[in-house]
Amino acid sequence: MKKETSSVAHLTLNGKTYDLPIMSPTVGPDVLDIRKLYAEANVFTYDPGFTSTAACDSSITYIDGAAGELLHRGYPIDQLAAKSHYLEVCFLLLYGHLPSGSELESFETLVTNHTMIHEQMVNLFRGFRRDAHPMAIMTGVVGAMSAFYHDSTDINDPHQREVASIRLIAKMPTIAAMAYKYTVGQPFIYPRNDLDYSANFLSMCFAVPTQDYLVNPILSRAMDRVFTLHADHEQNASTSTVRLASSSGANPFACIAAGIACLWGPAHGGANQACLQMLNEIGTADRIPGFIARAKDKNDPFRLMGFGHRVYKNTDPRAKVLKESADEVLELLGVENNPILKVAKELEAAALLDPYFAEKKLFPNVDFYSGIILEAIGFPMSMFTPIFALSRTVGWISQWKEMISDPAMKIGRPRQLYCGQTLRNYVDIENR
Ligand code: SDX
């Protein structure tokens, strides 16, 4: 719903003035349309970290970093976390509206009926060492899906795009759970059609063939809330990776595998594992000042994991909900005195009182409290980022579908500020 405006910005360069059309969003900053700038003025714009660049237009998610606001198709994340559930949020992100009762029932049945993976894929897991990181396994297995689901790789066929979307959302929990089971040496547990999405994931992770597994509703609700809070987040690094990979026409499974790989980095989705490792390293509140001093020391590469964000310069609304959820889950589980949760809260309080963090507008982000909840549910740290990837699959897919179905889509091909050698002739080795 972008709006062309009649107003333009003027850029004067080498005595010539160029008009840059201004485009207005439904909400948020205007954008300068520079698409013709290079052809007309023979200059590039320069923005290596994309701090001031809109790479696309989208109607899926809006973030107001100053207000700490996150909307999915216009609905605030705190309302969705409190009142909705993950598969309903998936429907909202994919199709743009909250489903009717019958739409939701059909969608949930469709996802439930596609949770199994091709039985031949089981062999892929056995090619990994048992101590492989589950993210390495997910990246490989998801990429390999294109070798099993050929009938949903033609991105120009809307039906195949839909089939691939449902397959990825339905099978990602199964693949993540299998990656976990493989690394702990337990047998794979098949998905169950009598369980909802979150309960099914817990069952596939924690059930064993030797006894019945009863899903704890507290954990299942907490799991579903974690999924919801990680579902989509505008043009973050992994979503931008999926968009760029998809712009070449690559199949959806390969593109989602690229997104998983990007998410793994500790500056992005890998921060939830890095944050709990940091909290464990801090261990007790008396060691917090030393870690804060390291985070402020320019000569020390250490950063507070789970703190700071490119967009949020106020609280990350997801962190607020996750903090409340951590309190609730740990209390319900009778572990409210969890020492790590205590360290996390004292670290947050100390950092927010420190001028360095206030000046740089550094607040807890989505990764600061999520690990505490996931550990309370029973996951090892190595499963934190795979769970983030599972949750974000619907966001990647929604953004992928939006881009691929746009007739104006072009392959993404940025330029550069070249700082290398100018033309020079080859020198034979005897003359060097
Ligand atoms: C996610 O983009 C998304 O939406 C991502 C995400 C999503 O849902 O997809 O929200 C998920 O990735 C959350 C972020 C998880 N990462 C971390 O928690 C890792 C720790 N945080 C950072 O490394 C950092 O804050 C980033 C990567 C999140 C943001 O980096 P930016 O926007 O490039 O900011 P920057 O590195 O330029 O930092 C600005 C200043 C710098 O100081 P100066 O050079 O100006 O003196 O703030 C400092 C940084 O040194 N700073 C920190 C810090 N984060 C930034 N100092 C200490 N600790 C930190 N965590």
PDB file of N, CA, C and O and ligand atoms in Angstrom, residues 63 233 236-238 266-269 271 295 298 302-310 313 316 318 356-357 360 362 365-367 388 392, ligand 1:
ATOM      1  N   ILE A  63       7.687  -1.950  12.422  1.00  0.00           N
ATOM      2  CA  ILE A  63       8.381  -1.715  13.702  1.00  0.00           C
ATOM      3  C   ILE A  63       8.606  -0.216  13.860  1.00  0.00           C
ATOM      4  O   ILE A  63       9.107   0.443  12.945  1.00  0.00           O
ATOM      5  N   HIS A 233       9.910 -10.236  11.766  1.00  0.00           N
ATOM      6  CA  HIS A 233      10.452  -8.993  12.325  1.00  0.00           C
ATOM      7  C   HIS A 233      10.998  -8.077  11.237  1.00  0.00           C
ATOM      8  O   HIS A 233      12.150  -7.652  11.281  1.00  0.00           O
ATOM      9  N   ASN A 236      14.965  -7.950   8.900  1.00  0.00           N
ATOM     10  CA  ASN A 236      16.179  -8.303   9.660  1.00  0.00           C
ATOM     11  C   ASN A 236      17.153  -9.064   8.762  1.00  0.00           C
ATOM     12  O   ASN A 236      16.834  -9.402   7.633  1.00  0.00           O
ATOM     13  N   ALA A 237      18.332  -9.355   9.295  1.00  0.00           N
ATOM     14  CA  ALA A 237      19.393  -9.919   8.454  1.00  0.00           C
ATOM     15  C   ALA A 237      18.988 -11.233   7.786  1.00  0.00           C
ATOM     16  O   ALA A 237      19.205 -11.425   6.581  1.00  0.00           O
ATOM     17  N   SER A 238      18.362 -12.143   8.542  1.00  0.00           N
ATOM     18  CA  SER A 238      18.030 -13.438   7.929  1.00  0.00           C
ATOM     19  C   SER A 238      16.874 -13.308   6.938  1.00  0.00           C
ATOM     20  O   SER A 238      16.857 -13.965   5.888  1.00  0.00           O
ATOM     21  N   PRO A 266      25.892 -14.987  16.157  1.00  0.00           N
ATOM     22  CA  PRO A 266      25.636 -14.472  17.523  1.00  0.00           C
ATOM     23  C   PRO A 266      25.150 -13.024  17.542  1.00  0.00           C
ATOM     24  O   PRO A 266      24.584 -12.574  18.530  1.00  0.00           O
ATOM     25  N   ALA A 267      25.324 -12.284  16.455  1.00  0.00           N
ATOM     26  CA  ALA A 267      24.794 -10.913  16.440  1.00  0.00           C
ATOM     27  C   ALA A 267      23.300 -10.932  16.128  1.00  0.00           C
ATOM     28  O   ALA A 267      22.607  -9.931  16.279  1.00  0.00           O
ATOM     29  N   HIS A 268      22.803 -12.076  15.704  1.00  0.00           N
ATOM     30  CA  HIS A 268      21.396 -12.212  15.283  1.00  0.00           C
ATOM     31  C   HIS A 268      20.736 -13.290  16.133  1.00  0.00           C
ATOM     32  O   HIS A 268      20.755 -13.202  17.355  1.00  0.00           O
ATOM     33  N   GLY A 269      20.220 -14.331  15.535  1.00  0.00           N
ATOM     34  CA  GLY A 269      19.474 -15.336  16.307  1.00  0.00           C
ATOM     35  C   GLY A 269      20.334 -16.161  17.234  1.00  0.00           C
ATOM     36  O   GLY A 269      19.837 -16.750  18.190  1.00  0.00           O
ATOM     37  N   ALA A 271      22.193 -15.073  19.348  1.00  0.00           N
ATOM     38  CA  ALA A 271      22.390 -14.321  20.592  1.00  0.00           C
ATOM     39  C   ALA A 271      21.669 -14.977  21.765  1.00  0.00           C
ATOM     40  O   ALA A 271      22.084 -14.823  22.916  1.00  0.00           O
ATOM     41  N   ALA A 295      31.804  -4.673  28.573  1.00  0.00           N
ATOM     42  CA  ALA A 295      30.908  -4.330  27.444  1.00  0.00           C
ATOM     43  C   ALA A 295      31.126  -2.895  26.994  1.00  0.00           C
ATOM     44  O   ALA A 295      30.948  -2.573  25.823  1.00  0.00           O
ATOM     45  N   LYS A 298      36.023  -0.267  24.697  1.00  0.00           N
ATOM     46  CA  LYS A 298      36.192  -0.336  23.236  1.00  0.00           C
ATOM     47  C   LYS A 298      37.301  -1.307  22.849  1.00  0.00           C
ATOM     48  O   LYS A 298      37.346  -1.797  21.728  1.00  0.00           O
ATOM     49  N   PHE A 302      33.975  -7.924  23.771  1.00  0.00           N
ATOM     50  CA  PHE A 302      32.795  -8.443  24.473  1.00  0.00           C
ATOM     51  C   PHE A 302      31.622  -7.457  24.400  1.00  0.00           C
ATOM     52  O   PHE A 302      31.796  -6.254  24.575  1.00  0.00           O
ATOM     53  N   ARG A 303      30.458  -7.988  24.099  1.00  0.00           N
ATOM     54  CA  ARG A 303      29.225  -7.204  24.152  1.00  0.00           C
ATOM     55  C   ARG A 303      28.230  -7.931  25.027  1.00  0.00           C
ATOM     56  O   ARG A 303      28.275  -9.168  25.141  1.00  0.00           O
ATOM     57  N   LEU A 304      27.295  -7.176  25.627  1.00  0.00           N
ATOM     58  CA  LEU A 304      26.254  -7.830  26.402  1.00  0.00           C
ATOM     59  C   LEU A 304      25.329  -8.531  25.424  1.00  0.00           C
ATOM     60  O   LEU A 304      24.630  -7.889  24.650  1.00  0.00           O
ATOM     61  N   MET A 305      25.313  -9.827  25.437  1.00  0.00           N
ATOM     62  CA  MET A 305      24.447 -10.588  24.538  1.00  0.00           C
ATOM     63  C   MET A 305      22.985 -10.412  24.972  1.00  0.00           C
ATOM     64  O   MET A 305      22.682 -10.366  26.163  1.00  0.00           O
ATOM     65  N   GLY A 306      22.116 -10.238  23.993  1.00  0.00           N
ATOM     66  CA  GLY A 306      20.718 -10.000  24.313  1.00  0.00           C
ATOM     67  C   GLY A 306      20.405  -8.537  24.561  1.00  0.00           C
ATOM     68  O   GLY A 306      19.301  -8.182  24.930  1.00  0.00           O
ATOM     69  N   PHE A 307      21.457  -7.694  24.340  1.00  0.00           N
ATOM     70  CA  PHE A 307      21.249  -6.244  24.521  1.00  0.00           C
ATOM     71  C   PHE A 307      21.492  -5.511  23.212  1.00  0.00           C
ATOM     72  O   PHE A 307      22.377  -5.877  22.442  1.00  0.00           O
ATOM     73  N   GLY A 308      20.728  -4.471  22.994  1.00  0.00           N
ATOM     74  CA  GLY A 308      20.921  -3.637  21.808  1.00  0.00           C
ATOM     75  C   GLY A 308      20.127  -4.134  20.624  1.00  0.00           C
ATOM     76  O   GLY A 308      19.754  -5.307  20.563  1.00  0.00           O
ATOM     77  N   HIS A 309      19.868  -3.243  19.703  1.00  0.00           N
ATOM     78  CA  HIS A 309      19.098  -3.615  18.504  1.00  0.00           C
ATOM     79  C   HIS A 309      19.267  -2.516  17.455  1.00  0.00           C
ATOM     80  O   HIS A 309      19.328  -1.327  17.794  1.00  0.00           O
ATOM     81  N   ARG A 310      19.323  -2.919  16.188  1.00  0.00           N
ATOM     82  CA  ARG A 310      19.472  -1.942  15.120  1.00  0.00           C
ATOM     83  C   ARG A 310      18.269  -1.011  15.066  1.00  0.00           C
ATOM     84  O   ARG A 310      18.394   0.167  14.793  1.00  0.00           O
ATOM     85  N   LYS A 313      15.200   1.528  19.685  1.00  0.00           N
ATOM     86  CA  LYS A 313      15.998   2.473  20.508  1.00  0.00           C
ATOM     87  C   LYS A 313      15.194   2.804  21.752  1.00  0.00           C
ATOM     88  O   LYS A 313      15.398   3.796  22.406  1.00  0.00           O
ATOM     89  N   ASP A 316      12.426  -3.405  23.429  1.00  0.00           N
ATOM     90  CA  ASP A 316      11.940  -4.382  22.451  1.00  0.00           C
ATOM     91  C   ASP A 316      10.669  -4.975  23.060  1.00  0.00           C
ATOM     92  O   ASP A 316      10.738  -5.630  24.102  1.00  0.00           O
ATOM     93  N   ARG A 318       8.989  -7.423  22.545  1.00  0.00           N
ATOM     94  CA  ARG A 318       9.020  -8.886  22.720  1.00  0.00           C
ATOM     95  C   ARG A 318       9.753  -9.255  24.006  1.00  0.00           C
ATOM     96  O   ARG A 318       9.384 -10.204  24.695  1.00  0.00           O
ATOM     97  N   TYR A 356      26.277   4.685  29.738  1.00  0.00           N
ATOM     98  CA  TYR A 356      26.710   4.155  28.433  1.00  0.00           C
ATOM     99  C   TYR A 356      25.526   3.542  27.688  1.00  0.00           C
ATOM    100  O   TYR A 356      25.279   3.818  26.530  1.00  0.00           O
ATOM    101  N   PHE A 357      24.774   2.700  28.364  1.00  0.00           N
ATOM    102  CA  PHE A 357      23.668   1.994  27.712  1.00  0.00           C
ATOM    103  C   PHE A 357      22.512   2.947  27.431  1.00  0.00           C
ATOM    104  O   PHE A 357      21.834   2.848  26.407  1.00  0.00           O
ATOM    105  N   LYS A 360      23.507   5.127  24.415  1.00  0.00           N
ATOM    106  CA  LYS A 360      23.503   4.387  23.141  1.00  0.00           C
ATOM    107  C   LYS A 360      22.153   3.694  22.914  1.00  0.00           C
ATOM    108  O   LYS A 360      21.985   2.932  21.982  1.00  0.00           O
ATOM    109  N   LEU A 362      20.601   1.242  24.472  1.00  0.00           N
ATOM    110  CA  LEU A 362      20.734  -0.223  24.436  1.00  0.00           C
ATOM    111  C   LEU A 362      19.814  -0.827  25.490  1.00  0.00           C
ATOM    112  O   LEU A 362      19.947  -0.548  26.681  1.00  0.00           O
ATOM    113  N   ASN A 365      16.860  -7.182  24.245  1.00  0.00           N
ATOM    114  CA  ASN A 365      16.096  -7.517  23.043  1.00  0.00           C
ATOM    115  C   ASN A 365      15.454  -8.887  23.193  1.00  0.00           C
ATOM    116  O   ASN A 365      15.506  -9.481  24.283  1.00  0.00           O
ATOM    117  N   VAL A 366      14.915  -9.398  22.127  1.00  0.00           N
ATOM    118  CA  VAL A 366      14.139 -10.644  22.175  1.00  0.00           C
ATOM    119  C   VAL A 366      14.976 -11.802  22.723  1.00  0.00           C
ATOM    120  O   VAL A 366      14.445 -12.750  23.294  1.00  0.00           O
ATOM    121  N   ASP A 367      16.307 -11.708  22.571  1.00  0.00           N
ATOM    122  CA  ASP A 367      17.155 -12.849  22.967  1.00  0.00           C
ATOM    123  C   ASP A 367      17.554 -12.832  24.430  1.00  0.00           C
ATOM    124  O   ASP A 367      18.213 -13.770  24.891  1.00  0.00           O
ATOM    125  N   PHE A 388      14.403 -20.608  17.419  1.00  0.00           N
ATOM    126  CA  PHE A 388      14.214 -19.293  16.788  1.00  0.00           C
ATOM    127  C   PHE A 388      13.977 -19.504  15.280  1.00  0.00           C
ATOM    128  O   PHE A 388      13.043 -18.953  14.689  1.00  0.00           O
ATOM    129  N   ARG A 392      10.696 -18.492  13.126  1.00  0.00           N
ATOM    130  CA  ARG A 392      10.843 -17.461  12.095  1.00  0.00           C
ATOM    131  C   ARG A 392      10.543 -17.960  10.701  1.00  0.00           C
ATOM    132  O   ARG A 392      10.363 -17.176   9.771  1.00  0.00           O
TER     133      ARG A 392
HETATM  134  C1  SDX B   1      18.097 -10.183  16.803  1.00  0.00           C
HETATM  135  O1  SDX B   1      17.221  -6.983  13.125  1.00  0.00           O
HETATM  136  C2  SDX B   1      16.334  -7.674  13.841  1.00  0.00           C
HETATM  137  O2  SDX B   1      15.177  -7.394  13.857  1.00  0.00           O
HETATM  138  C3  SDX B   1      16.938  -8.851  14.621  1.00  0.00           C
HETATM  139  C4  SDX B   1      15.991  -9.555  15.569  1.00  0.00           C
HETATM  140  C5  SDX B   1      14.883 -10.299  14.816  1.00  0.00           C
HETATM  141  O3  SDX B   1      13.860 -10.558  15.444  1.00  0.00           O
HETATM  142  O4  SDX B   1      15.134 -10.725  13.650  1.00  0.00           O
HETATM  143  O5  SDX B   1      15.421  -8.616  16.457  1.00  0.00           O
HETATM  144  C6  SDX B   1      16.737 -10.627  16.388  1.00  0.00           C
HETATM  145  O6  SDX B   1      19.057 -10.434  16.104  1.00  0.00           O
HETATM  146  C7  SDX B   1      18.239  -9.365  18.068  1.00  0.00           C
HETATM  147  C8  SDX B   1      19.712  -8.880  18.308  1.00  0.00           C
HETATM  148  C9  SDX B   1      20.468 -10.029  18.960  1.00  0.00           C
HETATM  149  N1  SDX B   1      21.914  -9.710  19.065  1.00  0.00           N
HETATM  150  C10 SDX B   1      22.478  -9.446  20.255  1.00  0.00           C
HETATM  151  O7  SDX B   1      21.886  -9.387  21.326  1.00  0.00           O
HETATM  152  C11 SDX B   1      24.000  -9.291  20.175  1.00  0.00           C
HETATM  153  C12 SDX B   1      24.442  -8.066  20.999  1.00  0.00           C
HETATM  154  N2  SDX B   1      23.958  -6.870  20.343  1.00  0.00           N
HETATM  155  C13 SDX B   1      24.734  -6.308  19.306  1.00  0.00           C
HETATM  156  O8  SDX B   1      25.844  -6.854  18.854  1.00  0.00           O
HETATM  157  C14 SDX B   1      24.125  -5.124  18.579  1.00  0.00           C
HETATM  158  O9  SDX B   1      23.420  -4.393  19.480  1.00  0.00           O
HETATM  159  C15 SDX B   1      23.270  -5.472  17.388  1.00  0.00           C
HETATM  160  C16 SDX B   1      23.995  -6.360  16.419  1.00  0.00           C
HETATM  161  C17 SDX B   1      22.025  -6.158  17.824  1.00  0.00           C
HETATM  162  C18 SDX B   1      22.908  -4.169  16.692  1.00  0.00           C
HETATM  163  O10 SDX B   1      24.067  -3.641  16.167  1.00  0.00           O
HETATM  164  P1  SDX B   1      24.057  -2.222  15.378  1.00  0.00           P
HETATM  165  O11 SDX B   1      22.696  -1.719  15.166  1.00  0.00           O
HETATM  166  O12 SDX B   1      24.949  -2.363  14.182  1.00  0.00           O
HETATM  167  O13 SDX B   1      24.659  -1.277  16.431  1.00  0.00           O
HETATM  168  P2  SDX B   1      26.209  -0.988  16.570  1.00  0.00           P
HETATM  169  O14 SDX B   1      26.980  -2.279  16.585  1.00  0.00           O
HETATM  170  O15 SDX B   1      26.574   0.060  15.588  1.00  0.00           O
HETATM  171  O16 SDX B   1      26.272  -0.391  18.066  1.00  0.00           O
HETATM  172  C19 SDX B   1      26.022   0.974  18.306  1.00  0.00           C
HETATM  173  C20 SDX B   1      26.895   1.284  19.515  1.00  0.00           C
HETATM  174  C21 SDX B   1      28.359   0.826  19.324  1.00  0.00           C
HETATM  175  O17 SDX B   1      29.159   1.683  20.121  1.00  0.00           O
HETATM  176  P3  SDX B   1      29.943   2.908  19.317  1.00  0.00           P
HETATM  177  O18 SDX B   1      30.736   2.282  18.205  1.00  0.00           O
HETATM  178  O19 SDX B   1      28.835   3.827  18.804  1.00  0.00           O
HETATM  179  O20 SDX B   1      30.789   3.548  20.394  1.00  0.00           O
HETATM  180  O21 SDX B   1      26.405   0.554  20.655  1.00  0.00           O
HETATM  181  C22 SDX B   1      27.385  -0.372  21.082  1.00  0.00           C
HETATM  182  C23 SDX B   1      28.397  -0.544  19.957  1.00  0.00           C
HETATM  183  O22 SDX B   1      29.680  -0.862  20.466  1.00  0.00           O
HETATM  184  N3  SDX B   1      26.684  -1.637  21.363  1.00  0.00           N
HETATM  185  C24 SDX B   1      26.911  -2.412  22.419  1.00  0.00           C
HETATM  186  C25 SDX B   1      25.994  -3.466  22.298  1.00  0.00           C
HETATM  187  N4  SDX B   1      25.261  -3.316  21.185  1.00  0.00           N
HETATM  188  C26 SDX B   1      25.707  -2.174  20.604  1.00  0.00           C
HETATM  189  N5  SDX B   1      27.801  -2.313  23.440  1.00  0.00           N
HETATM  190  C27 SDX B   1      27.735  -3.308  24.364  1.00  0.00           C
HETATM  191  N6  SDX B   1      26.878  -4.348  24.324  1.00  0.00           N
HETATM  192  C28 SDX B   1      26.000  -4.469  23.306  1.00  0.00           C
HETATM  193  N7  SDX B   1      25.146  -5.500  23.257  1.00  0.00           N
END
